[in-house]
Amino acid sequence: MPEEHVIEQLPDYALGILSAEETRHIERHVNTCALCRRELTTFEAIAGELALAVPAVEPSAGLETRLMDAVARTPQQSATPRRSWWETLKALFARPVPAWSLGAVAVALIAILFAVWSTRPAAPAVPDGMQTIAMAGTTAAPEASGLLVIDPTGNKGTLIVEDLPVLDPEHQYQLWVIRDGTRTSGAIFSVDETGYGTIEVTSPRPLTEYGAFGITIEPFGGSPGPTGDKVLGGSL
Amino acid sequence: MRTAPVTDSNLIRQIAAGDADALQQLFKRYERLVFSLAFRIVDETTVAEEVTLDVFLRIWQKADRYRAEKAQVKTWLVRITRNIAIDHLRRNNRRGLHAQVDWADSAYRELLPVAPSSEETVSANIRQESVVRAVASLPDNQQTALSMAYFKGYSHREIAQILNEPVGTVKTRIRLAMKKLRHLLHDET
Ligand SMILES: [Zn+2]
């Protein structure tokens, strides 16, 4: 291993008190280093056991009923199987958009695939009013890339992301659509274990009216405004 | 007739398959642990109950994300509880109200009954006493720094500011504390 071990920071990581950047650094290392991984498991077990050193308090008796009521109303979220780019795009174009000619679709496909596969994605020019916005990873997620595809009406958008870090269960990504400096939530999402996701985007105004787009890490369920590290950004 | 209790990770597997009864069983096992920890963090009964419900609802929604090879179910539950409860404090700017919280005092009989089943009560109680004693054996300043990190999610820098100590000192205290706990609780060879 050319890289240095991270054993000194593992207690802090297990306590969850490191910055997002330090956290990702440690996760990257631990993924490739069995020694540090084993140490981390031990420190995480200690962090779990520390909860035993808490005075006992009795919750109210009705809590179980409240939980089971809520469970009955809450669908489970299972991780969706990864679609190929091709299937994603096919699904995209399967929507009723009669104005598109087959030729335009083909050009758009090539443009999108080109943008996705080139190392530094740039927004390609596409015909027929369809717009794509390439999103580039920030220093917080240098490997990540994203593509926002907006249909010709401007009302429907699909976001495709690749190689975003997998977050812990308490965090999700949130897309912000930005207009005159105001950031509005466009989607809250998680990625699969490979860092991939396709997400429907909704916004109060047509997406084409927003000048810029950004994705940040937020507590699970999203935030009213961005609070966490920005991982992807792009503009029209 | 007695049947062996279902293990925690089997319960998680059943929950992931959509079995609400399994969630109910998990709740019965860990309700007190989750609630007591949440209460220690947020210091309000109604909020601690909301946090407890959130924790188990999240387990319901995301049980398929659990990786048995990475952590015990209990460890996972505790982590989710701390995250949700500390997030609540942050969002409501309430962390500063009780920046310092004490650990349980081993002299008091106020400890948690946390055993998943009565068969395991004895060994669980012994373990719990070891943990409480291990924490109590830490120097006071290590206990304080560890408590601020554990119950309030304060970073090194924040703890240093509140205690008016250098950041390096705070870092060292927390690391020494965790290393000693590791030695006392996990080096039993
Ligand atoms: Zn290592």
Coordinates of C-alpha atoms and ligand atoms in Angstrom, one line a residue:
Chain A
M1 CA 0.0 0.0 0.0
P2 CA 1.6 3.2 -1.1
E3 CA -0.9 5.2 0.9
E4 CA -0.6 5.8 4.7
H5 CA -2.8 4.0 7.1
V6 CA -5.5 5.9 8.8
I7 CA -5.5 4.1 12.2
E8 CA -5.0 7.3 14.2
Q9 CA -8.3 8.8 12.9
L10 CA -10.4 5.7 13.2
P11 CA -11.7 6.5 16.7
D12 CA -12.9 9.8 15.5
Y13 CA -14.4 8.3 12.4
A14 CA -16.3 5.7 14.5
L15 CA -17.6 8.6 16.7
G16 CA -18.7 10.4 13.5
I17 CA -17.0 13.7 14.3
L18 CA -14.8 14.1 11.3
S19 CA -15.5 16.5 8.4
A20 CA -17.1 15.1 5.2
E21 CA -13.7 15.3 3.4
E22 CA -11.8 13.4 6.2
T23 CA -14.7 10.9 6.3
R24 CA -14.4 10.2 2.6
H25 CA -10.7 9.9 2.8
I26 CA -10.9 7.3 5.5
E27 CA -13.7 5.4 3.7
R28 CA -11.6 5.2 0.5
H29 CA -8.6 3.9 2.5
V30 CA -10.6 1.4 4.5
N31 CA -12.1 0.0 1.4
T32 CA -8.7 -1.1 0.2
C33 CA -6.9 -1.9 3.5
A34 CA -7.9 -4.9 5.6
L35 CA -5.8 -3.9 8.6
C36 CA -7.5 -0.5 9.0
R37 CA -10.9 -2.1 8.2
R38 CA -10.5 -4.5 11.1
E39 CA -9.5 -1.8 13.5
L40 CA -12.4 0.3 12.4
T41 CA -14.8 -2.6 13.1
T42 CA -13.5 -2.7 16.6
F43 CA -13.8 1.1 17.2
E44 CA -17.3 1.1 15.7
A45 CA -18.3 -1.7 18.1
I46 CA -17.0 0.4 21.0
A47 CA -19.0 3.4 19.8
G48 CA -22.0 1.1 19.8
E49 CA -21.4 -0.2 23.2
L50 CA -20.9 3.3 24.7
A51 CA -24.7 3.6 24.5
L52 CA -24.8 1.1 27.3
A53 CA -23.2 3.7 29.6
V54 CA -26.4 5.8 29.5
P55 CA -28.9 5.9 32.4
A56 CA -32.1 4.0 31.5
V57 CA -35.3 6.0 30.8
E58 CA -38.6 4.3 30.2
P59 CA -40.4 5.4 27.0
S60 CA -44.2 5.8 27.1
A61 CA -46.3 2.7 26.6
G62 CA -48.0 3.8 23.4
L63 CA -44.8 4.0 21.4
E64 CA -45.0 0.5 19.9
T65 CA -48.5 1.1 18.6
R66 CA -47.5 4.4 17.1
L67 CA -44.6 2.7 15.3
M68 CA -46.7 -0.1 13.9
D69 CA -49.3 2.4 12.7
A70 CA -46.5 4.3 10.9
V71 CA -45.1 1.1 9.5
A72 CA -48.4 0.2 8.0
R73 CA -48.4 3.5 6.1
T74 CA -44.8 3.5 5.0
P75 CA -43.6 1.5 2.0
Q76 CA -40.2 0.0 2.1
Q77 CA -37.5 1.4 -0.2
S78 CA -35.5 -1.3 -1.8
A79 CA -32.4 -0.6 -3.7
T80 CA -33.3 -0.6 -7.4
P81 CA -31.2 -2.7 -9.8
R82 CA -28.9 -0.7 -11.9
R83 CA -30.0 0.1 -15.4
S84 CA -27.6 0.4 -18.2
W85 CA -27.1 3.8 -19.8
W86 CA -28.9 2.4 -22.8
E87 CA -31.9 1.4 -20.9
T88 CA -32.0 4.7 -19.1
L89 CA -32.0 6.5 -22.3
K90 CA -34.5 4.2 -23.9
A91 CA -36.8 4.8 -20.9
L92 CA -36.3 8.5 -21.3
F93 CA -37.2 8.5 -25.0
A94 CA -40.1 6.1 -24.4
R95 CA -42.0 9.0 -22.9
P96 CA -44.7 10.5 -25.1
V97 CA -42.7 13.3 -26.9
P98 CA -44.2 13.1 -30.4
A99 CA -42.3 16.1 -31.7
W100 CA -39.0 14.2 -31.7
S101 CA -37.9 12.6 -34.9
L102 CA -36.0 9.4 -35.0
G103 CA -33.0 11.3 -36.4
A104 CA -33.0 13.8 -33.6
V105 CA -33.1 11.0 -31.1
A106 CA -30.1 9.3 -32.6
V107 CA -28.1 12.5 -32.6
A108 CA -29.1 13.2 -29.0
L109 CA -28.0 9.7 -28.0
I110 CA -24.7 10.1 -29.6
A111 CA -24.2 13.5 -28.0
I112 CA -25.2 12.2 -24.6
L113 CA -23.0 9.2 -24.8
F114 CA -20.2 11.3 -25.9
A115 CA -20.6 13.7 -23.0
V116 CA -20.9 10.9 -20.5
W117 CA -17.8 9.0 -21.8
S118 CA -15.5 11.8 -22.3
T119 CA -13.3 12.5 -19.2
R120 CA -14.4 16.1 -18.9
P121 CA -18.1 16.2 -19.7
A122 CA -19.3 19.2 -21.6
A123 CA -22.9 19.9 -22.4
P124 CA -23.5 18.8 -26.0
A125 CA -25.7 20.7 -28.4
V126 CA -28.8 18.8 -29.1
P127 CA -31.6 19.4 -31.6
D128 CA -35.3 19.8 -31.1
G129 CA -35.2 21.8 -27.9
M130 CA -34.0 19.0 -25.7
Q131 CA -31.3 20.2 -23.4
T132 CA -28.6 18.4 -21.5
I133 CA -26.6 19.9 -18.7
A134 CA -23.4 18.1 -17.8
M135 CA -22.5 18.2 -14.2
A136 CA -18.9 17.9 -13.0
G137 CA -17.7 16.6 -9.7
T138 CA -16.2 19.1 -7.2
T139 CA -13.1 18.4 -5.1
A140 CA -15.5 16.6 -2.6
A141 CA -16.3 14.0 -5.3
P142 CA -13.8 14.3 -8.1
E143 CA -14.7 11.1 -9.8
A144 CA -18.4 11.9 -10.0
S145 CA -20.3 13.0 -13.1
G146 CA -23.9 13.8 -13.8
L147 CA -26.1 14.6 -16.7
L148 CA -29.4 16.4 -16.4
V149 CA -31.7 15.8 -19.4
I150 CA -34.6 18.2 -19.9
D151 CA -37.4 17.4 -22.3
P152 CA -38.5 19.9 -25.0
T153 CA -41.3 21.3 -22.8
G154 CA -38.9 22.1 -20.1
N155 CA -41.2 20.5 -17.5
K156 CA -39.7 17.1 -17.3
G157 CA -36.2 16.3 -16.2
T158 CA -34.1 13.3 -15.5
L159 CA -30.9 13.3 -13.7
I160 CA -28.3 10.6 -14.2
V161 CA -25.4 10.4 -11.9
E162 CA -22.3 8.1 -11.8
D163 CA -19.6 7.5 -9.3
L164 CA -20.9 9.5 -6.5
P165 CA -19.7 8.3 -3.1
V166 CA -22.1 5.9 -1.4
L167 CA -23.4 7.8 1.7
D168 CA -24.2 6.4 5.1
P169 CA -27.9 5.6 5.8
E170 CA -28.4 8.9 7.5
H171 CA -27.6 11.1 4.4
Q172 CA -28.9 11.6 0.9
Y173 CA -28.0 13.7 -2.0
Q174 CA -30.2 16.7 -2.9
L175 CA -30.4 18.5 -6.2
W176 CA -30.8 22.3 -6.1
V177 CA -32.2 24.2 -9.0
I178 CA -30.9 27.8 -8.9
R179 CA -32.6 30.9 -10.2
D180 CA -31.6 34.5 -9.4
G181 CA -29.5 33.1 -6.5
T182 CA -32.4 31.2 -5.0
R183 CA -31.9 27.5 -4.5
T184 CA -35.0 25.3 -4.7
S185 CA -35.0 21.5 -4.1
G186 CA -35.4 19.5 -7.3
A187 CA -34.8 16.0 -6.0
I188 CA -33.6 14.0 -3.0
F189 CA -32.0 10.8 -3.8
S190 CA -29.5 8.0 -2.9
V191 CA -27.2 6.1 -5.2
D192 CA -26.7 2.4 -5.5
E193 CA -23.6 0.6 -4.3
T194 CA -21.8 1.6 -7.4
G195 CA -22.5 5.3 -7.0
Y196 CA -25.1 5.3 -9.8
G197 CA -28.6 6.7 -9.9
T198 CA -31.3 8.0 -12.2
I199 CA -33.8 10.4 -10.7
E200 CA -36.9 12.3 -11.8
V201 CA -36.5 16.0 -11.2
T202 CA -39.4 18.3 -10.3
S203 CA -39.4 22.0 -9.9
P204 CA -42.0 24.8 -9.5
R205 CA -41.0 26.4 -12.8
P206 CA -39.9 24.9 -16.0
L207 CA -36.4 23.5 -15.6
T208 CA -35.2 25.6 -18.6
E209 CA -35.8 28.8 -16.5
Y210 CA -33.1 27.8 -14.0
G211 CA -29.6 28.9 -14.8
A212 CA -27.6 26.6 -12.6
F213 CA -27.8 23.2 -10.8
G214 CA -26.0 21.8 -7.9
I215 CA -26.0 18.7 -5.7
T216 CA -25.1 18.6 -2.0
I217 CA -25.0 16.0 0.7
E218 CA -27.8 16.5 3.2
P219 CA -29.3 14.7 6.2
F220 CA -31.7 11.9 5.1
G221 CA -34.9 13.3 3.8
G222 CA -33.3 16.5 2.5
S223 CA -33.0 20.1 3.8
P224 CA -34.9 23.3 3.2
G225 CA -31.7 24.8 1.8
P226 CA -28.2 23.4 1.1
T227 CA -26.2 22.7 4.2
G228 CA -23.6 20.1 3.2
D229 CA -20.7 19.7 0.9
K230 CA -21.4 20.3 -2.8
V231 CA -20.5 17.2 -4.9
L232 CA -21.7 18.1 -8.4
G233 CA -22.4 21.3 -10.3
G234 CA -23.4 22.5 -13.7
S235 CA -25.1 25.4 -15.5
L236 CA -27.2 26.0 -18.6
Chain B
M1 CA -41.5 -25.8 24.7
R2 CA -38.8 -23.3 24.1
T3 CA -37.4 -22.2 20.8
A4 CA -34.1 -20.4 20.4
P5 CA -34.6 -16.6 20.0
V6 CA -34.2 -15.4 16.4
T7 CA -30.9 -13.6 16.1
D8 CA -30.9 -9.8 15.4
S9 CA -29.4 -10.2 11.9
N10 CA -32.1 -12.7 11.0
L11 CA -34.7 -10.3 12.2
I12 CA -33.2 -7.6 9.9
R13 CA -33.4 -10.1 7.0
Q14 CA -37.1 -10.7 7.7
I15 CA -37.7 -7.0 8.0
A16 CA -36.0 -6.4 4.6
A17 CA -38.4 -9.0 3.2
G18 CA -41.3 -6.9 4.4
D19 CA -42.1 -8.7 7.7
A20 CA -43.6 -6.1 10.0
D21 CA -43.8 -8.6 12.9
A22 CA -40.0 -8.9 12.8
L23 CA -39.7 -5.1 13.1
Q24 CA -42.0 -5.3 16.2
Q25 CA -39.8 -7.9 17.7
L26 CA -36.7 -5.8 17.1
F27 CA -38.5 -2.8 18.6
K28 CA -39.3 -4.8 21.8
R29 CA -35.6 -5.7 22.1
Y30 CA -34.1 -2.3 21.6
E31 CA -36.8 0.2 22.3
R32 CA -35.3 1.1 25.7
L33 CA -31.7 1.3 24.4
V34 CA -32.7 3.6 21.5
F35 CA -35.0 5.7 23.6
S36 CA -32.6 6.1 26.5
L37 CA -29.8 7.1 24.2
A38 CA -32.0 9.5 22.3
F39 CA -33.2 11.0 25.5
R40 CA -29.6 11.5 26.7
I41 CA -28.9 13.4 23.5
V42 CA -32.0 15.5 23.0
D43 CA -33.1 15.8 26.6
E44 CA -36.8 16.0 25.9
T45 CA -39.2 13.1 26.2
T46 CA -41.4 13.9 23.3
V47 CA -38.5 14.5 21.0
A48 CA -36.7 11.4 22.1
E49 CA -39.9 9.4 21.2
E50 CA -40.0 11.0 17.8
V51 CA -36.4 10.1 17.3
T52 CA -37.0 6.5 18.4
L53 CA -39.9 6.2 15.9
D54 CA -37.7 7.6 13.2
V55 CA -34.9 5.1 13.9
F56 CA -37.2 2.1 13.6
L57 CA -39.0 3.5 10.6
R58 CA -35.7 3.9 8.9
I59 CA -34.8 0.3 9.8
W60 CA -38.1 -0.7 8.2
Q61 CA -37.4 1.3 5.0
K62 CA -33.7 0.4 4.7
A63 CA -33.2 -3.0 6.3
D64 CA -31.8 -4.2 3.0
R65 CA -28.8 -1.9 3.4
Y66 CA -27.6 -3.6 6.5
R67 CA -24.3 -5.4 6.1
A68 CA -23.8 -8.1 8.8
E69 CA -20.1 -8.3 8.0
K70 CA -19.6 -4.6 8.8
A71 CA -21.3 -4.2 12.2
Q72 CA -23.6 -5.9 14.7
V73 CA -27.3 -4.9 14.5
K74 CA -27.0 -3.2 17.9
T75 CA -24.0 -1.1 16.7
W76 CA -26.0 -0.1 13.6
L77 CA -29.0 0.9 15.6
V78 CA -26.9 3.0 18.0
R79 CA -25.2 4.8 15.0
I80 CA -28.6 5.6 13.4
T81 CA -30.0 6.8 16.7
R82 CA -27.0 9.1 17.3
N83 CA -27.2 10.5 13.8
I84 CA -30.9 11.2 13.9
A85 CA -30.8 12.7 17.4
I86 CA -27.7 14.8 16.9
D87 CA -29.2 16.0 13.5
H88 CA -32.2 17.1 15.4
L89 CA -30.1 19.1 17.9
R90 CA -28.2 20.7 15.0
R91 CA -31.2 21.6 13.0
N92 CA -32.8 23.3 16.0
N93 CA -29.7 24.9 17.3
R94 CA -30.1 23.2 20.6
R95 CA -26.7 21.6 21.0
G96 CA -25.4 24.4 23.2
L97 CA -28.2 24.1 25.8
H98 CA -26.5 21.1 27.5
A99 CA -23.1 20.9 25.9
Q100 CA -21.9 18.5 28.6
V101 CA -23.7 15.4 29.6
D102 CA -22.4 12.9 32.1
W103 CA -22.0 9.2 31.5
A104 CA -23.9 6.7 33.7
D105 CA -22.6 6.4 37.2
S106 CA -21.8 2.8 38.0
A107 CA -22.7 3.4 41.6
Y108 CA -26.4 3.9 40.7
R109 CA -28.6 1.1 39.7
E110 CA -30.0 3.0 36.8
L111 CA -28.6 0.9 34.1
L112 CA -30.4 -0.2 31.0
P113 CA -32.0 -3.6 30.8
V114 CA -30.9 -4.2 27.3
A115 CA -30.8 -8.0 26.9
P116 CA -32.6 -9.3 23.8
S117 CA -33.9 -12.2 25.7
S118 CA -34.0 -13.4 29.3
E119 CA -31.5 -16.1 28.6
E120 CA -28.9 -13.5 27.7
T121 CA -29.7 -11.1 30.5
V122 CA -26.9 -12.2 32.8
S123 CA -24.1 -11.9 30.2
A124 CA -25.6 -8.6 28.9
N125 CA -25.6 -7.1 32.4
I126 CA -22.0 -8.2 32.9
R127 CA -21.0 -6.6 29.6
Q128 CA -22.9 -3.4 30.5
E129 CA -21.1 -3.2 33.9
S130 CA -17.8 -3.6 32.1
V131 CA -18.6 -0.7 29.7
V132 CA -19.8 1.6 32.5
R133 CA -16.7 0.8 34.6
A134 CA -14.4 1.3 31.7
V135 CA -15.8 4.7 31.0
A136 CA -15.7 5.6 34.7
S137 CA -12.0 4.7 34.8
L138 CA -11.1 7.4 32.2
P139 CA -9.8 10.7 33.5
D140 CA -12.5 13.3 33.9
N141 CA -11.3 15.4 31.1
Q142 CA -11.3 12.5 28.7
Q143 CA -14.8 11.6 29.8
T144 CA -16.0 15.1 29.2
A145 CA -14.5 15.4 25.7
L146 CA -15.8 11.9 24.8
S147 CA -19.3 12.8 26.0
M148 CA -19.4 16.0 24.0
A149 CA -18.4 14.1 20.8
Y150 CA -20.7 11.2 21.5
F151 CA -23.8 12.9 22.7
K152 CA -23.6 16.2 20.9
G153 CA -21.6 15.4 17.8
Y154 CA -19.2 18.2 18.4
S155 CA -16.1 18.3 16.3
H156 CA -12.6 18.6 17.9
R157 CA -12.6 22.3 17.1
E158 CA -16.0 22.9 18.7
I159 CA -15.1 21.0 21.8
A160 CA -11.9 23.0 22.0
Q161 CA -13.8 26.3 21.8
I162 CA -16.3 25.3 24.4
L163 CA -13.7 24.1 26.9
N164 CA -11.2 26.8 25.9
E165 CA -8.5 24.3 25.3
P166 CA -6.1 23.7 22.3
V167 CA -7.6 21.6 19.5
G168 CA -4.6 19.2 19.7
T169 CA -5.3 18.6 23.4
V170 CA -9.0 17.7 22.7
K171 CA -7.9 15.4 19.8
T172 CA -5.5 13.6 22.1
R173 CA -8.0 13.2 24.9
I174 CA -10.6 11.6 22.6
R175 CA -8.1 9.3 21.0
L176 CA -6.6 8.2 24.3
A177 CA -10.1 7.6 25.7
M178 CA -11.1 5.4 22.8
K179 CA -7.8 3.5 22.8
K180 CA -8.2 2.8 26.5
L181 CA -11.7 1.6 26.0
R182 CA -10.5 -0.6 23.2
H183 CA -7.8 -2.0 25.5
L184 CA -10.3 -2.6 28.4
L185 CA -13.2 -4.0 26.3
H186 CA -11.6 -5.7 23.3
D187 CA -8.2 -6.9 24.2
E188 CA -9.4 -9.8 26.3
T189 CA -7.0 -12.5 25.1
Ligands
ZN1 ZN -4.6 1.0 6.4

